[in-house]
Amino acid sequence: MTIIYRARLLDFTDEPMDGEGSSAVRYVEDGGLAVAGAMIIARGEFADVRKAHQDAEIVDHRPHLIMPGFIDTHLHFPQMQVVGSYAGALLEWLNKYTFVEEQKFRDLSHAERIARCFFDELTNHGTTTAVAYCSVHKESAEAFFAESERRNMRSAGGKVMMDRNAPPGLLDTAQSGYDNTKALIERWHGRGRQVYAISPRFAITSTPEQLEASGALAREHPDCLVQTHLSENHAEIAYACELYPDARDYADIYARYGLLGPKSLFGHSIHLSEREAGAMAESGSVAVFCPTSNLFLGSGLFDMARLRGAGVRVSVATDIGGGTSYSMLRTLDEAYKVLNLQGQHYHPLRSFYQMTLGNARALSMEDKIGTLEVGSEADFVVLDARATSAMALRMETVTTLSEELFLLQTMGDDRAVAQTYLAGVGWKA
Ligand code: GUN
Ligand code: ZN
């Protein structure tokens, strides 16, 4: 059974560095997106797609805009009930709120309930793929993957490994962290649309033995992602370097255990030295910019131009619950402001590239998600730039696609997401 979704279509073949008029922008005013089962089988002018699929059912989403589903490359599944906790900076926030909350995930039924809420929020906000940290408990990863699989969502996640500097209820050991991660990889990685992310939380909560074990897992499972935190906050950097006195700097801690590489995602990466940026670039590692979190926790201003200039791959993410919104629109709005403060102008076409194909590339998943390409998985969103009365009023003066996107980003949130499709199935509540 083929369905043709009729709407304006927008996706990207590359980062549109030139903004409007860039050949990397694919926009079809009266478009048709043909979906059979979970896959995109045709795209283009509606009339042409219709002619090629005359028996297809038509679903009319005009005048809305269909785009690839949003991709969030860094957030914490057990932190839904931490969002908006009144702490000053990172380490206080972790100890006072986050490490307390995450202990609840030893209870499978709690993890299952939060997993349902988690994927509901993501899909309501137009996010079709997320890369999540679970808690230290293997039950939390079980609940995460089981719920993702139930919705046929392409998700990545992993139980955090942490064996020091946290409450006893949140600690594994180098050996149990390795064993439980290995068992979870064997059970979930590559099962349907699920992807495992090996997740040593950060250098402060892992002993050298645990980072060693994490490196071994990464070597043994080169098609898994690796995720951790790096250079978020000055007190964190000083403490990490104190715990690893032989390392040249924070990035070198991870490098020594084989954790840098093209499948590795480093949350925050705000205060990197030139040397660290060079090591990130050389290894193909990804720096993940989390603007709402960086502002909320007062961590600092991510310098996109400097890192890109050094050749570092960059991604953008919410970092719930240090981050304050599930919405990639809200997130890119804050990214724009963080960059604007530094005199960097981030064109809305680049923002929308980043939350789709850009983030898919950061995950090495661009052959599956992030575009409306034929053969891609049918994960897409329907966006309504007139979703609120204030947006509708502002839309009266909008004349270009870039202006519409910038309005969606500046004023939009989950209300601007009219519908989300996961593997061809509509999920918006
Ligand atoms: N560094 C280590 N763990 C965390 C976390 O949960 N959130 C943030 N923002 N930074 C971290
Ligand atoms: Zn994080």
Tab-separated table of C-alpha atoms and ligand atoms in Angstrom:
chain	number	residue	atom	x	y	z
A	1	MET	CA	0.000	0.000	0.000
A	2	THR	CA	1.518	3.294	-1.127
A	3	ILE	CA	0.605	6.656	0.366
A	4	ILE	CA	1.517	9.960	-1.252
A	5	TYR	CA	1.889	12.863	1.167
A	6	ARG	CA	1.173	16.130	-0.621
A	7	ALA	CA	2.805	19.231	0.850
A	8	ARG	CA	5.719	21.550	0.352
A	9	LEU	CA	8.867	19.413	0.659
A	10	LEU	CA	12.217	20.538	2.031
A	11	ASP	CA	15.435	18.645	2.602
A	12	PHE	CA	19.152	19.077	1.973
A	13	THR	CA	21.889	17.349	0.020
A	14	ASP	CA	24.631	19.145	1.964
A	15	GLU	CA	25.119	22.064	4.319
A	16	PRO	CA	23.752	25.175	2.554
A	17	MET	CA	26.659	27.459	3.358
A	18	ASP	CA	25.417	30.111	0.908
A	19	GLY	CA	21.947	30.288	2.462
A	20	GLU	CA	19.053	30.952	0.098
A	21	GLY	CA	19.814	29.873	-3.446
A	22	SER	CA	22.281	27.215	-2.332
A	23	SER	CA	22.185	24.149	-4.557
A	24	ALA	CA	22.200	22.012	-1.379
A	25	VAL	CA	18.579	23.054	-0.690
A	26	ARG	CA	15.866	20.868	-2.223
A	27	TYR	CA	12.500	22.582	-2.057
A	28	VAL	CA	9.370	21.567	-3.944
A	29	GLU	CA	6.391	23.919	-3.693
A	30	ASP	CA	3.732	21.336	-4.657
A	31	GLY	CA	5.510	18.187	-3.628
A	32	GLY	CA	4.639	14.522	-3.321
A	33	LEU	CA	6.374	12.097	-0.974
A	34	ALA	CA	5.453	8.488	-1.694
A	35	VAL	CA	5.811	6.043	1.167
A	36	ALA	CA	5.380	2.270	1.009
A	37	GLY	CA	5.600	0.515	4.358
A	38	ALA	CA	8.427	2.111	6.295
A	39	MET	CA	10.347	3.501	3.313
A	40	ILE	CA	10.292	6.514	1.014
A	41	ILE	CA	9.859	5.210	-2.532
A	42	ALA	CA	9.413	8.418	-4.548
A	43	ARG	CA	9.623	12.160	-4.129
A	44	GLY	CA	9.282	15.220	-6.313
A	45	GLU	CA	6.570	17.246	-7.997
A	46	PHE	CA	3.208	15.968	-6.816
A	47	ALA	CA	1.914	15.555	-10.358
A	48	ASP	CA	4.884	13.371	-11.343
A	49	VAL	CA	4.739	11.211	-8.225
A	50	ARG	CA	0.995	10.825	-8.685
A	51	LYS	CA	1.418	9.736	-12.295
A	52	ALA	CA	3.925	7.066	-11.287
A	53	HIS	CA	1.742	5.758	-8.432
A	54	GLN	CA	-1.815	6.017	-9.654
A	55	ASP	CA	-3.298	3.623	-7.097
A	56	ALA	CA	-1.765	5.372	-4.121
A	57	GLU	CA	-3.831	6.931	-1.375
A	58	ILE	CA	-3.314	10.698	-1.064
A	59	VAL	CA	-2.845	12.444	2.279
A	60	ASP	CA	-2.983	16.198	1.828
A	61	HIS	CA	-0.843	18.201	4.248
A	62	ARG	CA	-0.925	21.459	2.298
A	63	PRO	CA	-0.079	24.246	3.085
A	64	HIS	CA	2.329	22.744	5.580
A	65	LEU	CA	5.974	21.880	5.100
A	66	ILE	CA	7.264	18.304	5.167
A	67	MET	CA	10.852	17.861	6.297
A	68	PRO	CA	12.932	14.901	7.472
A	69	GLY	CA	12.330	14.172	11.154
A	70	PHE	CA	14.540	16.034	13.603
A	71	ILE	CA	17.529	14.252	15.118
A	72	ASP	CA	18.690	14.937	18.670
A	73	THR	CA	22.211	13.623	19.220
A	74	HIS	CA	22.555	14.079	22.996
A	75	LEU	CA	20.039	13.846	25.803
A	76	HIS	CA	19.413	11.937	29.005
A	77	PHE	CA	16.387	9.682	29.214
A	78	PRO	CA	16.410	9.523	33.078
A	79	GLN	CA	16.461	13.309	33.418
A	80	MET	CA	12.901	14.170	32.380
A	81	GLN	CA	12.085	15.050	35.977
A	82	VAL	CA	15.290	17.036	36.421
A	83	VAL	CA	14.539	19.708	33.800
A	84	GLY	CA	14.508	23.151	35.397
A	85	SER	CA	16.265	22.195	38.649
A	86	TYR	CA	17.541	25.292	40.427
A	87	ALA	CA	21.269	24.681	40.626
A	88	GLY	CA	24.081	27.024	39.711
A	89	ALA	CA	26.521	25.026	37.641
A	90	LEU	CA	27.245	21.538	36.392
A	91	LEU	CA	28.797	19.717	39.345
A	92	GLU	CA	26.309	21.066	41.881
A	93	TRP	CA	23.444	20.280	39.488
A	94	LEU	CA	24.690	16.720	39.015
A	95	ASN	CA	25.180	16.002	42.707
A	96	LYS	CA	22.143	17.774	44.082
A	97	TYR	CA	19.493	16.786	41.551
A	98	THR	CA	20.601	14.525	38.741
A	99	PHE	CA	22.347	11.780	40.691
A	100	VAL	CA	19.392	11.672	43.072
A	101	GLU	CA	16.844	11.328	40.267
A	102	GLU	CA	18.751	8.728	38.277
A	103	GLN	CA	18.732	6.330	41.240
A	104	LYS	CA	15.013	5.799	40.668
A	105	PHE	CA	15.793	3.923	37.452
A	106	ARG	CA	16.861	0.800	39.262
A	107	ASP	CA	13.095	0.179	39.312
A	108	LEU	CA	12.076	-1.237	35.931
A	109	SER	CA	8.466	-0.072	36.194
A	110	HIS	CA	9.592	3.516	36.791
A	111	ALA	CA	11.961	3.267	33.802
A	112	GLU	CA	9.144	1.863	31.652
A	113	ARG	CA	6.788	4.686	32.564
A	114	ILE	CA	9.401	7.359	31.863
A	115	ALA	CA	10.327	5.649	28.578
A	116	ARG	CA	6.723	6.019	27.379
A	117	CYS	CA	6.732	9.686	28.383
A	118	PHE	CA	10.137	10.183	26.780
A	119	PHE	CA	9.226	8.910	23.338
A	120	ASP	CA	5.879	10.731	23.471
A	121	GLU	CA	7.688	14.023	24.086
A	122	LEU	CA	10.194	13.386	21.324
A	123	THR	CA	7.598	12.562	18.695
A	124	ASN	CA	5.348	15.435	19.767
A	125	HIS	CA	8.318	17.739	19.241
A	126	GLY	CA	9.121	16.299	15.811
A	127	THR	CA	12.184	14.337	16.890
A	128	THR	CA	12.322	10.977	15.152
A	129	THR	CA	15.789	9.856	16.247
A	130	ALA	CA	17.519	10.525	19.536
A	131	VAL	CA	20.805	9.397	21.034
A	132	ALA	CA	20.192	8.974	24.728
A	133	TYR	CA	22.072	8.252	27.893
A	134	CYS	CA	20.189	5.841	30.120
A	135	SER	CA	21.007	5.469	33.826
A	136	VAL	CA	23.665	3.099	35.132
A	137	HIS	CA	21.030	0.389	35.600
A	138	LYS	CA	20.686	-2.101	32.765
A	139	GLU	CA	16.922	-2.021	33.371
A	140	SER	CA	16.824	1.577	32.168
A	141	ALA	CA	18.389	0.618	28.837
A	142	GLU	CA	15.999	-2.321	28.538
A	143	ALA	CA	13.033	-0.018	29.061
A	144	PHE	CA	14.453	2.513	26.593
A	145	PHE	CA	15.024	0.059	23.764
A	146	ALA	CA	11.821	-1.896	24.341
A	147	GLU	CA	9.725	1.262	24.077
A	148	SER	CA	11.652	2.512	21.044
A	149	GLU	CA	11.209	-0.837	19.332
A	150	ARG	CA	7.500	-0.849	20.106
A	151	ARG	CA	7.209	2.422	18.153
A	152	ASN	CA	9.598	1.262	15.434
A	153	MET	CA	11.740	4.308	16.078
A	154	ARG	CA	15.394	4.548	15.039
A	155	SER	CA	17.028	5.274	18.377
A	156	ALA	CA	20.448	5.009	19.893
A	157	GLY	CA	21.177	4.689	23.579
A	158	GLY	CA	23.228	3.042	26.216
A	159	LYS	CA	23.455	2.539	29.947
A	160	VAL	CA	25.972	4.930	31.437
A	161	MET	CA	29.074	3.396	32.917
A	162	MET	CA	30.185	5.114	36.117
A	163	ASP	CA	32.263	3.547	38.876
A	164	ARG	CA	33.308	6.456	41.113
A	165	ASN	CA	32.393	9.918	42.389
A	166	ALA	CA	28.647	9.289	42.551
A	167	PRO	CA	26.266	7.828	45.166
A	168	PRO	CA	26.633	4.053	45.710
A	169	GLY	CA	23.208	3.460	44.115
A	170	LEU	CA	24.578	4.774	40.825
A	171	LEU	CA	27.850	2.888	40.625
A	172	ASP	CA	28.808	-0.132	38.575
A	173	THR	CA	32.362	-1.476	38.355
A	174	ALA	CA	34.765	-1.653	35.454
A	175	GLN	CA	33.850	-5.328	35.063
A	176	SER	CA	30.070	-5.112	35.567
A	177	GLY	CA	29.880	-2.014	33.371
A	178	TYR	CA	31.672	-3.951	30.642
A	179	ASP	CA	29.594	-7.119	31.107
A	180	ASN	CA	26.230	-5.354	31.206
A	181	THR	CA	27.097	-3.164	28.231
A	182	LYS	CA	28.230	-6.197	26.263
A	183	ALA	CA	25.004	-8.046	27.049
A	184	LEU	CA	22.916	-5.030	26.034
A	185	ILE	CA	24.845	-4.655	22.757
A	186	GLU	CA	24.284	-8.298	21.966
A	187	ARG	CA	20.596	-8.018	22.745
A	188	TRP	CA	19.774	-4.673	21.149
A	189	HIS	CA	22.355	-3.378	18.708
A	190	GLY	CA	21.086	-3.839	15.162
A	191	ARG	CA	17.795	-5.319	16.321
A	192	GLY	CA	15.229	-3.594	14.096
A	193	ARG	CA	16.084	0.098	14.227
A	194	GLN	CA	17.957	0.069	17.541
A	195	VAL	CA	21.575	1.193	17.829
A	196	TYR	CA	23.785	0.882	20.881
A	197	ALA	CA	25.869	3.805	22.161
A	198	ILE	CA	28.713	2.797	24.498
A	199	SER	CA	28.381	5.395	27.257
A	200	PRO	CA	31.135	6.031	29.799
A	201	ARG	CA	29.466	9.023	31.464
A	202	PHE	CA	32.600	11.191	31.725
A	203	ALA	CA	36.156	10.974	33.041
A	204	ILE	CA	35.162	12.146	36.529
A	205	THR	CA	32.828	9.211	37.150
A	206	SER	CA	34.984	6.525	35.525
A	207	THR	CA	38.202	5.021	36.856
A	208	PRO	CA	41.040	4.399	34.398
A	209	GLU	CA	40.029	0.718	34.488
A	210	GLN	CA	36.529	1.624	33.348
A	211	LEU	CA	37.728	3.863	30.519
A	212	GLU	CA	39.989	0.989	29.505
A	213	ALA	CA	36.963	-1.326	29.444
A	214	SER	CA	35.005	1.270	27.436
A	215	GLY	CA	37.809	1.443	24.891
A	216	ALA	CA	37.787	-2.358	24.648
A	217	LEU	CA	34.031	-2.315	23.984
A	218	ALA	CA	34.506	0.331	21.288
A	219	ARG	CA	37.187	-1.779	19.610
A	220	GLU	CA	35.105	-4.940	19.844
A	221	HIS	CA	31.995	-3.207	18.468
A	222	PRO	CA	33.207	-0.663	15.916
A	223	ASP	CA	29.713	-0.154	14.501
A	224	CYS	CA	28.347	1.049	17.862
A	225	LEU	CA	28.345	4.731	18.722
A	226	VAL	CA	30.375	6.017	21.686
A	227	GLN	CA	29.176	8.950	23.754
A	228	THR	CA	30.571	10.893	26.678
A	229	HIS	CA	30.973	14.436	28.020
A	230	LEU	CA	33.968	16.679	27.423
A	231	SER	CA	35.036	20.176	28.428
A	232	GLU	CA	31.704	21.521	29.594
A	233	ASN	CA	32.664	23.551	32.644
A	234	HIS	CA	35.930	24.896	34.109
A	235	ALA	CA	35.581	23.109	37.482
A	236	GLU	CA	34.813	19.859	35.645
A	237	ILE	CA	37.879	20.242	33.408
A	238	ALA	CA	40.167	20.899	36.395
A	239	TYR	CA	38.801	17.912	38.320
A	240	ALA	CA	39.036	15.543	35.333
A	241	CYS	CA	42.647	16.568	34.680
A	242	GLU	CA	43.471	16.121	38.374
A	243	LEU	CA	42.085	12.568	38.247
A	244	TYR	CA	44.165	11.771	35.148
A	245	PRO	CA	47.465	13.554	35.829
A	246	ASP	CA	49.294	11.797	32.995
A	247	ALA	CA	46.942	13.085	30.323
A	248	ARG	CA	47.965	16.217	28.417
A	249	ASP	CA	44.456	17.659	28.651
A	250	TYR	CA	40.827	16.537	28.957
A	251	ALA	CA	40.478	15.231	25.387
A	252	ASP	CA	43.708	13.292	25.826
A	253	ILE	CA	42.128	11.336	28.691
A	254	TYR	CA	39.674	9.805	26.248
A	255	ALA	CA	42.281	9.517	23.485
A	256	ARG	CA	44.490	7.391	25.734
A	257	TYR	CA	41.739	4.806	26.015
A	258	GLY	CA	40.940	4.725	22.305
A	259	LEU	CA	37.684	6.619	22.707
A	260	LEU	CA	38.190	9.268	20.026
A	261	GLY	CA	36.936	8.416	16.545
A	262	PRO	CA	34.295	8.943	13.885
A	263	LYS	CA	31.605	7.146	15.916
A	264	SER	CA	32.349	9.167	19.073
A	265	LEU	CA	30.095	11.987	20.259
A	266	PHE	CA	31.477	14.437	22.809
A	267	GLY	CA	28.777	16.392	24.596
A	268	HIS	CA	29.530	20.111	25.032
A	269	SER	CA	33.208	20.419	23.954
A	270	ILE	CA	33.032	24.117	24.822
A	271	HIS	CA	36.448	25.008	26.220
A	272	LEU	CA	38.744	22.929	24.006
A	273	SER	CA	42.334	24.051	23.472
A	274	GLU	CA	43.759	24.232	19.950
A	275	ARG	CA	45.476	20.925	20.593
A	276	GLU	CA	42.272	19.258	21.708
A	277	ALA	CA	40.361	20.615	18.721
A	278	GLY	CA	43.112	19.288	16.471
A	279	ALA	CA	42.890	15.845	18.070
A	280	MET	CA	39.112	15.853	17.668
A	281	ALA	CA	39.420	16.857	14.009
A	282	GLU	CA	42.106	14.334	13.209
A	283	SER	CA	40.133	11.465	14.726
A	284	GLY	CA	36.814	12.495	13.116
A	285	SER	CA	35.211	12.873	16.556
A	286	VAL	CA	32.012	14.899	16.875
A	287	ALA	CA	31.566	17.913	19.181
A	288	VAL	CA	27.939	18.160	20.295
A	289	PHE	CA	26.682	21.702	20.906
A	290	CYS	CA	23.887	21.789	23.528
A	291	PRO	CA	22.871	25.450	23.665
A	292	THR	CA	19.917	25.408	26.091
A	293	SER	CA	21.957	23.361	28.552
A	294	ASN	CA	25.065	25.497	28.164
A	295	LEU	CA	23.035	28.617	28.930
A	296	PHE	CA	20.991	27.056	31.736
A	297	LEU	CA	24.037	25.671	33.565
A	298	GLY	CA	26.156	28.708	32.693
A	299	SER	CA	28.711	26.422	31.062
A	300	GLY	CA	29.883	28.751	28.302
A	301	LEU	CA	29.459	29.738	24.669
A	302	PHE	CA	30.197	27.062	22.073
A	303	ASP	CA	32.456	28.546	19.404
A	304	MET	CA	31.149	26.894	16.253
A	305	ALA	CA	33.340	28.914	13.855
A	306	ARG	CA	36.527	28.044	15.715
A	307	LEU	CA	35.780	24.325	15.867
A	308	ARG	CA	34.558	24.136	12.285
A	309	GLY	CA	37.609	26.109	11.217
A	310	ALA	CA	39.793	23.505	12.962
A	311	GLY	CA	37.997	20.775	11.007
A	312	VAL	CA	35.943	19.371	13.884
A	313	ARG	CA	32.643	17.681	13.016
A	314	VAL	CA	29.807	19.416	14.871
A	315	SER	CA	26.309	18.408	15.914
A	316	VAL	CA	23.519	20.169	17.867
A	317	ALA	CA	21.372	18.599	20.608
A	318	THR	CA	18.973	19.318	23.478
A	319	ASP	CA	20.824	17.686	26.409
A	320	ILE	CA	17.632	17.178	28.388
A	321	GLY	CA	17.649	17.547	31.470
A	322	GLY	CA	20.527	20.075	31.676
A	323	GLY	CA	18.842	21.357	28.532
A	324	THR	CA	15.477	22.978	28.945
A	325	SER	CA	13.455	22.007	25.867
A	326	TYR	CA	12.713	18.828	23.938
A	327	SER	CA	12.242	20.932	20.832
A	328	MET	CA	14.990	21.070	18.228
A	329	LEU	CA	13.366	24.314	17.055
A	330	ARG	CA	13.849	25.877	20.491
A	331	THR	CA	17.351	24.394	20.607
A	332	LEU	CA	18.417	25.901	17.278
A	333	ASP	CA	16.879	29.204	18.354
A	334	GLU	CA	19.191	29.247	21.373
A	335	ALA	CA	22.085	28.078	19.166
A	336	TYR	CA	21.467	31.075	16.954
A	337	LYS	CA	21.627	33.397	19.978
A	338	VAL	CA	24.783	31.804	21.408
A	339	LEU	CA	26.485	32.217	18.040
A	340	ASN	CA	25.111	35.712	17.482
A	341	LEU	CA	26.639	36.773	20.813
A	342	GLN	CA	29.997	35.791	19.314
A	343	GLY	CA	29.383	37.619	16.044
A	344	GLN	CA	28.632	34.401	14.149
A	345	HIS	CA	25.582	34.403	11.903
A	346	TYR	CA	23.911	31.064	11.571
A	347	HIS	CA	21.536	31.043	8.610
A	348	PRO	CA	18.182	29.294	9.204
A	349	LEU	CA	18.789	26.993	6.246
A	350	ARG	CA	21.945	25.800	8.017
A	351	SER	CA	19.969	25.279	11.238
A	352	PHE	CA	17.394	23.117	9.498
A	353	TYR	CA	20.161	21.246	7.684
A	354	GLN	CA	21.821	20.639	11.063
A	355	MET	CA	18.782	19.215	12.841
A	356	THR	CA	18.213	16.815	9.907
A	357	LEU	CA	21.015	15.737	7.561
A	358	GLY	CA	23.760	17.407	9.623
A	359	ASN	CA	22.906	15.400	12.718
A	360	ALA	CA	22.369	12.243	10.634
A	361	ARG	CA	25.910	12.675	9.323
A	362	ALA	CA	27.213	13.131	12.860
A	363	LEU	CA	25.780	9.669	13.593
A	364	SER	CA	26.991	8.186	10.280
A	365	MET	CA	23.356	7.407	9.517
A	366	GLU	CA	22.794	9.639	6.483
A	367	ASP	CA	22.038	6.637	4.284
A	368	LYS	CA	19.015	5.860	6.479
A	369	ILE	CA	17.682	9.072	8.006
A	370	GLY	CA	17.994	12.841	7.738
A	371	THR	CA	16.686	13.349	4.200
A	372	LEU	CA	13.592	12.647	2.104
A	373	GLU	CA	15.715	10.633	-0.310
A	374	VAL	CA	14.228	7.603	-2.046
A	375	GLY	CA	15.359	4.560	-0.061
A	376	SER	CA	15.458	6.471	3.221
A	377	GLU	CA	13.380	5.403	6.188
A	378	ALA	CA	10.070	7.285	6.252
A	379	ASP	CA	10.723	9.441	9.322
A	380	PHE	CA	9.385	12.907	8.625
A	381	VAL	CA	7.604	15.872	10.185
A	382	VAL	CA	4.825	18.169	9.053
A	383	LEU	CA	5.506	21.747	10.143
A	384	ASP	CA	2.939	24.515	10.504
A	385	ALA	CA	4.416	28.011	10.647
A	386	ARG	CA	0.975	29.436	11.537
A	387	ALA	CA	0.535	27.189	14.571
A	388	THR	CA	-0.136	30.008	17.032
A	389	SER	CA	-1.950	33.288	16.556
A	390	ALA	CA	1.290	35.205	17.044
A	391	MET	CA	3.041	33.058	14.445
A	392	ALA	CA	0.132	33.395	12.003
A	393	LEU	CA	0.234	37.170	12.352
A	394	ARG	CA	3.981	37.246	11.764
A	395	MET	CA	3.599	34.939	8.764
A	396	GLU	CA	1.554	37.674	7.042
A	397	THR	CA	4.813	39.532	6.437
A	398	VAL	CA	6.941	36.516	5.510
A	399	THR	CA	7.812	36.234	1.828
A	400	THR	CA	10.655	33.705	1.568
A	401	LEU	CA	11.333	30.136	2.679
A	402	SER	CA	14.268	31.283	4.806
A	403	GLU	CA	12.050	33.769	6.632
A	404	GLU	CA	9.480	31.066	7.270
A	405	LEU	CA	12.142	28.721	8.656
A	406	PHE	CA	13.568	31.454	10.836
A	407	LEU	CA	10.092	32.155	12.193
A	408	LEU	CA	9.539	28.441	12.886
A	409	GLN	CA	12.841	28.370	14.755
A	410	THR	CA	12.356	31.621	16.633
A	411	MET	CA	8.729	31.225	17.682
A	412	GLY	CA	8.033	27.534	17.135
A	413	ASP	CA	7.903	24.548	19.461
A	414	ASP	CA	5.821	21.368	19.605
A	415	ARG	CA	2.750	23.347	18.529
A	416	ALA	CA	4.372	23.914	15.148
A	417	VAL	CA	4.681	20.149	14.611
A	418	ALA	CA	1.370	19.165	13.033
A	419	GLN	CA	2.313	15.499	12.647
A	420	THR	CA	5.310	13.215	13.071
A	421	TYR	CA	5.783	10.025	11.053
A	422	LEU	CA	7.974	7.193	12.337
A	423	ALA	CA	8.758	4.571	9.696
A	424	GLY	CA	5.681	5.665	7.774
A	425	VAL	CA	3.298	5.711	10.752
A	426	GLY	CA	1.780	8.958	12.097
A	427	TRP	CA	2.359	9.394	15.837
A	428	LYS	CA	1.522	12.961	16.850
A	429	ALA	CA	-0.827	12.931	19.820
B	1	GUN	N1	28.473	15.537	32.565
B	1	GUN	C1	28.364	14.305	33.104
B	1	GUN	N2	27.086	13.927	33.223
B	1	GUN	C2	26.352	14.936	32.747
B	1	GUN	C3	24.950	15.130	32.605
B	1	GUN	O1	24.127	14.302	32.967
B	1	GUN	N3	24.567	16.321	32.064
B	1	GUN	C4	25.472	17.261	31.672
B	1	GUN	N4	25.022	18.398	31.140
B	1	GUN	N5	26.780	17.101	31.798
B	1	GUN	C5	27.215	15.954	32.337
B	2	ZN	ZN	24.674	15.258	28.716
